């Protein structure tokens, strides 16, 4: 079974694309959701995060996400330290999950796949992209963030042109019908590549 990394900057529509692959019977692992679940569930992660951020990291045994988001947003070293605690756990959780799937390939959805060299653990990668103004508008409407906040997040991610060069496939997600056609085409190309490899 092959591992296909699915990535894209904030507001590109990775979730939409993952759902379309799901409709084709492709299992998807959403790394961000699993990381959040593990941060709440794993006693080891909890202990390490409290040691790193202090008692405020959790409220009533639940992750204090606004507090953590604020702490790491302005401190790259804290972000690195947190990722070093969480990422290995997510990686081993993914491995166990993938082994249970019965398909030609699985999708591993990760917003910062290329930023952390995660493509090295994938057989193929798919980048979901959209013009920056559309991405900003989507996130402002979805998350009630300001345009400046969204731009700051975009500036923290790798530039689109760098990601395009790294990706095996690129899906331009501006029009849903067009996106559906692109997903089917990529799916067919993946099956062909896997069966002939």
mmCIF file of C-alpha atoms in Angstrom:
data_model
loop_
_atom_site.group_PDB
_atom_site.id
_atom_site.type_symbol
_atom_site.label_atom_id
_atom_site.label_comp_id
_atom_site.label_asym_id
_atom_site.label_seq_id
_atom_site.Cartn_x
_atom_site.Cartn_y
_atom_site.Cartn_z
ATOM 1 C CA UNK A 1 0.000 0.000 0.000
ATOM 2 C CA UNK A 2 1.214 3.476 -0.908
ATOM 3 C CA UNK A 3 1.094 6.633 1.186
ATOM 4 C CA UNK A 4 -0.037 9.802 -0.569
ATOM 5 C CA UNK A 5 0.552 13.090 1.229
ATOM 6 C CA UNK A 6 -2.222 15.659 0.802
ATOM 7 C CA UNK A 7 -1.255 19.223 1.633
ATOM 8 C CA UNK A 8 -2.007 22.854 0.870
ATOM 9 C CA UNK A 9 -1.864 26.245 2.518
ATOM 10 C CA UNK A 10 -4.594 27.574 4.791
ATOM 11 C CA UNK A 11 -7.861 28.130 2.904
ATOM 12 C CA UNK A 12 -6.803 26.064 -0.122
ATOM 13 C CA UNK A 13 -9.590 23.536 0.519
ATOM 14 C CA UNK A 14 -7.723 20.395 1.604
ATOM 15 C CA UNK A 15 -10.774 19.174 3.534
ATOM 16 C CA UNK A 16 -12.988 19.467 0.437
ATOM 17 C CA UNK A 17 -10.452 17.538 -1.642
ATOM 18 C CA UNK A 18 -10.025 14.879 1.082
ATOM 19 C CA UNK A 19 -13.826 14.370 1.114
ATOM 20 C CA UNK A 20 -13.862 13.940 -2.682
ATOM 21 C CA UNK A 21 -11.168 11.259 -2.420
ATOM 22 C CA UNK A 22 -13.224 9.691 0.384
ATOM 23 C CA UNK A 23 -16.179 9.434 -2.012
ATOM 24 C CA UNK A 24 -13.872 7.365 -4.264
ATOM 25 C CA UNK A 25 -13.217 4.995 -1.349
ATOM 26 C CA UNK A 26 -9.815 6.372 -0.338
ATOM 27 C CA UNK A 27 -9.230 6.387 3.459
ATOM 28 C CA UNK A 28 -7.896 9.699 4.766
ATOM 29 C CA UNK A 29 -5.883 10.377 7.914
ATOM 30 C CA UNK A 30 -6.245 14.012 9.031
ATOM 31 C CA UNK A 31 -2.954 14.582 10.870
ATOM 32 C CA UNK A 32 -4.081 17.835 12.523
ATOM 33 C CA UNK A 33 -7.257 16.279 13.996
ATOM 34 C CA UNK A 34 -5.345 13.236 15.208
ATOM 35 C CA UNK A 35 -2.655 15.450 16.765
ATOM 36 C CA UNK A 36 -5.339 17.373 18.704
ATOM 37 C CA UNK A 37 -6.944 14.113 19.857
ATOM 38 C CA UNK A 38 -3.579 12.710 20.984
ATOM 39 C CA UNK A 39 -2.747 15.935 22.833
ATOM 40 C CA UNK A 40 -5.916 15.387 24.873
ATOM 41 C CA UNK A 41 -5.602 11.603 25.210
ATOM 42 C CA UNK A 42 -1.924 10.795 25.683
ATOM 43 C CA UNK A 43 -0.649 11.074 29.258
ATOM 44 C CA UNK A 44 2.966 11.288 27.979
ATOM 45 C CA UNK A 45 2.170 14.219 25.662
ATOM 46 C CA UNK A 46 0.202 15.984 28.423
ATOM 47 C CA UNK A 47 3.074 15.645 30.884
ATOM 48 C CA UNK A 48 5.612 16.964 28.358
ATOM 49 C CA UNK A 49 3.437 19.873 27.220
ATOM 50 C CA UNK A 50 2.801 20.959 30.812
ATOM 51 C CA UNK A 51 6.558 20.803 31.429
ATOM 52 C CA UNK A 52 7.095 22.979 28.330
ATOM 53 C CA UNK A 53 4.254 25.521 28.672
ATOM 54 C CA UNK A 54 3.249 25.303 32.339
ATOM 55 C CA UNK A 55 -0.044 24.283 33.972
ATOM 56 C CA UNK A 56 -1.997 26.686 31.733
ATOM 57 C CA UNK A 57 -1.501 24.286 28.802
ATOM 58 C CA UNK A 58 -4.568 22.357 29.993
ATOM 59 C CA UNK A 59 -7.885 23.402 31.537
ATOM 60 C CA UNK A 60 -9.860 20.583 33.225
ATOM 61 C CA UNK A 61 -7.706 17.934 31.510
ATOM 62 C CA UNK A 62 -8.420 19.468 28.072
ATOM 63 C CA UNK A 63 -5.892 21.202 25.859
ATOM 64 C CA UNK A 64 -6.023 24.993 26.228
ATOM 65 C CA UNK A 65 -5.771 25.660 22.497
ATOM 66 C CA UNK A 66 -6.066 29.486 22.519
ATOM 67 C CA UNK A 67 -3.270 29.681 25.121
ATOM 68 C CA UNK A 68 -0.980 27.338 23.136
ATOM 69 C CA UNK A 69 -1.763 29.002 19.801
ATOM 70 C CA UNK A 70 -0.831 32.395 21.261
ATOM 71 C CA UNK A 71 2.357 31.025 22.867
ATOM 72 C CA UNK A 72 3.697 29.329 19.721
ATOM 73 C CA UNK A 73 2.549 31.986 17.250
ATOM 74 C CA UNK A 74 5.202 34.392 18.475
ATOM 75 C CA UNK A 75 7.892 31.848 19.354
ATOM 76 C CA UNK A 76 9.394 29.575 16.693
ATOM 77 C CA UNK A 77 11.458 27.656 19.297
ATOM 78 C CA UNK A 78 8.368 26.791 21.358
ATOM 79 C CA UNK A 79 6.629 25.626 18.180
ATOM 80 C CA UNK A 80 9.631 23.418 17.337
ATOM 81 C CA UNK A 81 9.692 21.976 20.851
ATOM 82 C CA UNK A 82 5.950 21.248 20.754
ATOM 83 C CA UNK A 83 6.240 19.568 17.341
ATOM 84 C CA UNK A 84 9.109 17.424 18.622
ATOM 85 C CA UNK A 85 6.753 16.124 21.349
ATOM 86 C CA UNK A 86 3.640 15.635 19.196
ATOM 87 C CA UNK A 87 4.906 14.637 15.711
ATOM 88 C CA UNK A 88 6.577 11.310 16.589
ATOM 89 C CA UNK A 89 3.384 10.171 18.376
ATOM 90 C CA UNK A 90 1.238 11.161 15.377
ATOM 91 C CA UNK A 91 3.656 9.344 13.036
ATOM 92 C CA UNK A 92 3.418 6.059 14.955
ATOM 93 C CA UNK A 93 -0.381 6.433 15.279
ATOM 94 C CA UNK A 94 -0.603 6.943 11.500
ATOM 95 C CA UNK A 95 1.527 3.866 10.821
ATOM 96 C CA UNK A 96 -0.782 1.650 12.891
ATOM 97 C CA UNK A 97 -3.852 3.171 11.197
ATOM 98 C CA UNK A 98 -2.418 2.723 7.675
ATOM 99 C CA UNK A 99 -1.609 -0.952 8.308
ATOM 100 C CA UNK A 100 -5.319 -1.635 8.919
ATOM 101 C CA UNK A 101 -6.478 -0.154 5.570
ATOM 102 C CA UNK A 102 -7.267 -2.438 2.614
ATOM 103 C CA UNK A 103 -6.786 -0.050 -0.318
ATOM 104 C CA UNK A 104 -4.142 0.649 -3.002
ATOM 105 C CA UNK A 105 -3.263 3.870 -1.232
ATOM 106 C CA UNK A 106 -4.219 6.058 1.718
ATOM 107 C CA UNK A 107 -4.168 9.837 2.032
ATOM 108 C CA UNK A 108 -2.261 11.524 4.827
ATOM 109 C CA UNK A 109 -3.608 15.060 5.086
ATOM 110 C CA UNK A 110 -1.092 17.444 6.623
ATOM 111 C CA UNK A 111 -1.146 21.248 6.237
ATOM 112 C CA UNK A 112 2.601 21.545 6.829
ATOM 113 C CA UNK A 113 3.801 18.411 5.034
ATOM 114 C CA UNK A 114 6.560 20.155 3.025
ATOM 115 C CA UNK A 115 7.503 22.537 5.856
ATOM 116 C CA UNK A 116 8.694 19.584 7.964
ATOM 117 C CA UNK A 117 10.042 17.318 5.223
ATOM 118 C CA UNK A 118 7.064 14.959 5.617
ATOM 119 C CA UNK A 119 7.086 14.258 1.881
ATOM 120 C CA UNK A 120 10.039 11.893 2.518
ATOM 121 C CA UNK A 121 7.586 9.487 4.195
ATOM 122 C CA UNK A 122 5.179 9.582 1.215
ATOM 123 C CA UNK A 123 5.241 7.737 -2.104
ATOM 124 C CA UNK A 124 3.393 10.590 -3.845
ATOM 125 C CA UNK A 125 2.171 14.045 -2.845
ATOM 126 C CA UNK A 126 -0.845 16.150 -3.820
ATOM 127 C CA UNK A 127 -0.828 19.916 -3.347
ATOM 128 C CA UNK A 128 -4.188 21.697 -3.164
ATOM 129 C CA UNK A 129 -3.877 25.276 -4.288
ATOM 130 C CA UNK A 130 -6.033 28.361 -4.903
ATOM 131 C CA UNK A 131 -5.302 32.061 -5.516
ATOM 132 C CA UNK A 132 -4.293 33.847 -2.309
ATOM 133 C CA UNK A 133 -7.235 36.296 -2.352
ATOM 134 C CA UNK A 134 -9.703 33.368 -2.492
ATOM 135 C CA UNK A 135 -7.878 31.559 0.329
ATOM 136 C CA UNK A 136 -7.946 34.678 2.522
ATOM 137 C CA UNK A 137 -11.670 35.222 1.847
ATOM 138 C CA UNK A 138 -12.481 31.573 2.714
ATOM 139 C CA UNK A 139 -10.628 31.692 6.035
ATOM 140 C CA UNK A 140 -12.031 35.096 7.032
ATOM 141 C CA UNK A 141 -15.568 33.730 6.461
ATOM 142 C CA UNK A 142 -14.888 30.306 8.012
ATOM 143 C CA UNK A 143 -12.845 31.221 11.100
ATOM 144 C CA UNK A 144 -13.917 34.842 11.696
ATOM 145 C CA UNK A 145 -10.284 35.918 11.468
ATOM 146 C CA UNK A 146 -9.062 39.226 10.095
ATOM 147 C CA UNK A 147 -7.350 39.484 6.717
ATOM 148 C CA UNK A 148 -4.102 40.438 8.500
ATOM 149 C CA UNK A 149 -4.265 37.313 10.709
ATOM 150 C CA UNK A 150 -4.743 35.046 7.678
ATOM 151 C CA UNK A 151 -1.887 36.755 5.798
ATOM 152 C CA UNK A 152 0.382 36.202 8.817
ATOM 153 C CA UNK A 153 -0.418 32.457 8.736
ATOM 154 C CA UNK A 154 0.199 32.309 4.960
ATOM 155 C CA UNK A 155 3.550 34.061 5.431
ATOM 156 C CA UNK A 156 4.532 31.406 8.007
ATOM 157 C CA UNK A 157 3.940 28.630 5.441
ATOM 158 C CA UNK A 158 6.203 27.762 2.506
ATOM 159 C CA UNK A 159 5.601 29.859 -0.641
ATOM 160 C CA UNK A 160 3.203 28.247 -3.166
ATOM 161 C CA UNK A 161 5.777 28.100 -5.984
ATOM 162 C CA UNK A 162 8.170 26.098 -3.765
ATOM 163 C CA UNK A 163 5.403 23.644 -2.852
ATOM 164 C CA UNK A 164 4.319 23.256 -6.499
ATOM 165 C CA UNK A 165 7.867 22.150 -7.408
ATOM 166 C CA UNK A 166 7.844 19.550 -4.611
ATOM 167 C CA UNK A 167 4.381 18.090 -5.348
ATOM 168 C CA UNK A 168 3.697 15.047 -7.550
ATOM 169 C CA UNK A 169 0.200 16.360 -8.397
ATOM 170 C CA UNK A 170 -1.364 19.815 -8.080
ATOM 171 C CA UNK A 171 -5.124 20.357 -7.735
ATOM 172 C CA UNK A 172 -6.345 23.913 -8.347
ATOM 173 C CA UNK A 173 -9.384 24.254 -6.082
ATOM 174 C CA UNK A 174 -11.439 27.259 -7.175
ATOM 175 C CA UNK A 175 -14.506 25.666 -8.795
ATOM 176 C CA UNK A 176 -16.041 22.541 -7.213
ATOM 177 C CA UNK A 177 -16.901 20.818 -10.520
ATOM 178 C CA UNK A 178 -13.406 21.356 -11.862
ATOM 179 C CA UNK A 179 -11.949 20.135 -8.547
ATOM 180 C CA UNK A 180 -14.038 16.929 -8.753
ATOM 181 C CA UNK A 181 -12.697 16.218 -12.257
ATOM 182 C CA UNK A 182 -9.119 16.849 -11.128
ATOM 183 C CA UNK A 183 -9.561 14.514 -8.129
ATOM 184 C CA UNK A 184 -10.854 11.703 -10.370
ATOM 185 C CA UNK A 185 -7.928 12.219 -12.784
ATOM 186 C CA UNK A 186 -5.332 12.194 -9.983
ATOM 187 C CA UNK A 187 -6.979 9.093 -8.484
ATOM 188 C CA UNK A 188 -6.804 7.293 -11.849
ATOM 189 C CA UNK A 189 -3.161 8.330 -12.330
ATOM 190 C CA UNK A 190 -2.277 7.106 -8.836
ATOM 191 C CA UNK A 191 -3.944 3.707 -9.368
ATOM 192 C CA UNK A 192 -2.117 3.366 -12.704
ATOM 193 C CA UNK A 193 1.244 4.336 -11.171
ATOM 194 C CA UNK A 194 0.764 1.963 -8.213
ATOM 195 C CA UNK A 195 -0.306 -0.982 -10.356
ATOM 196 C CA UNK A 196 2.584 -0.591 -12.776
ATOM 197 C CA UNK A 197 5.257 -0.019 -10.112
#
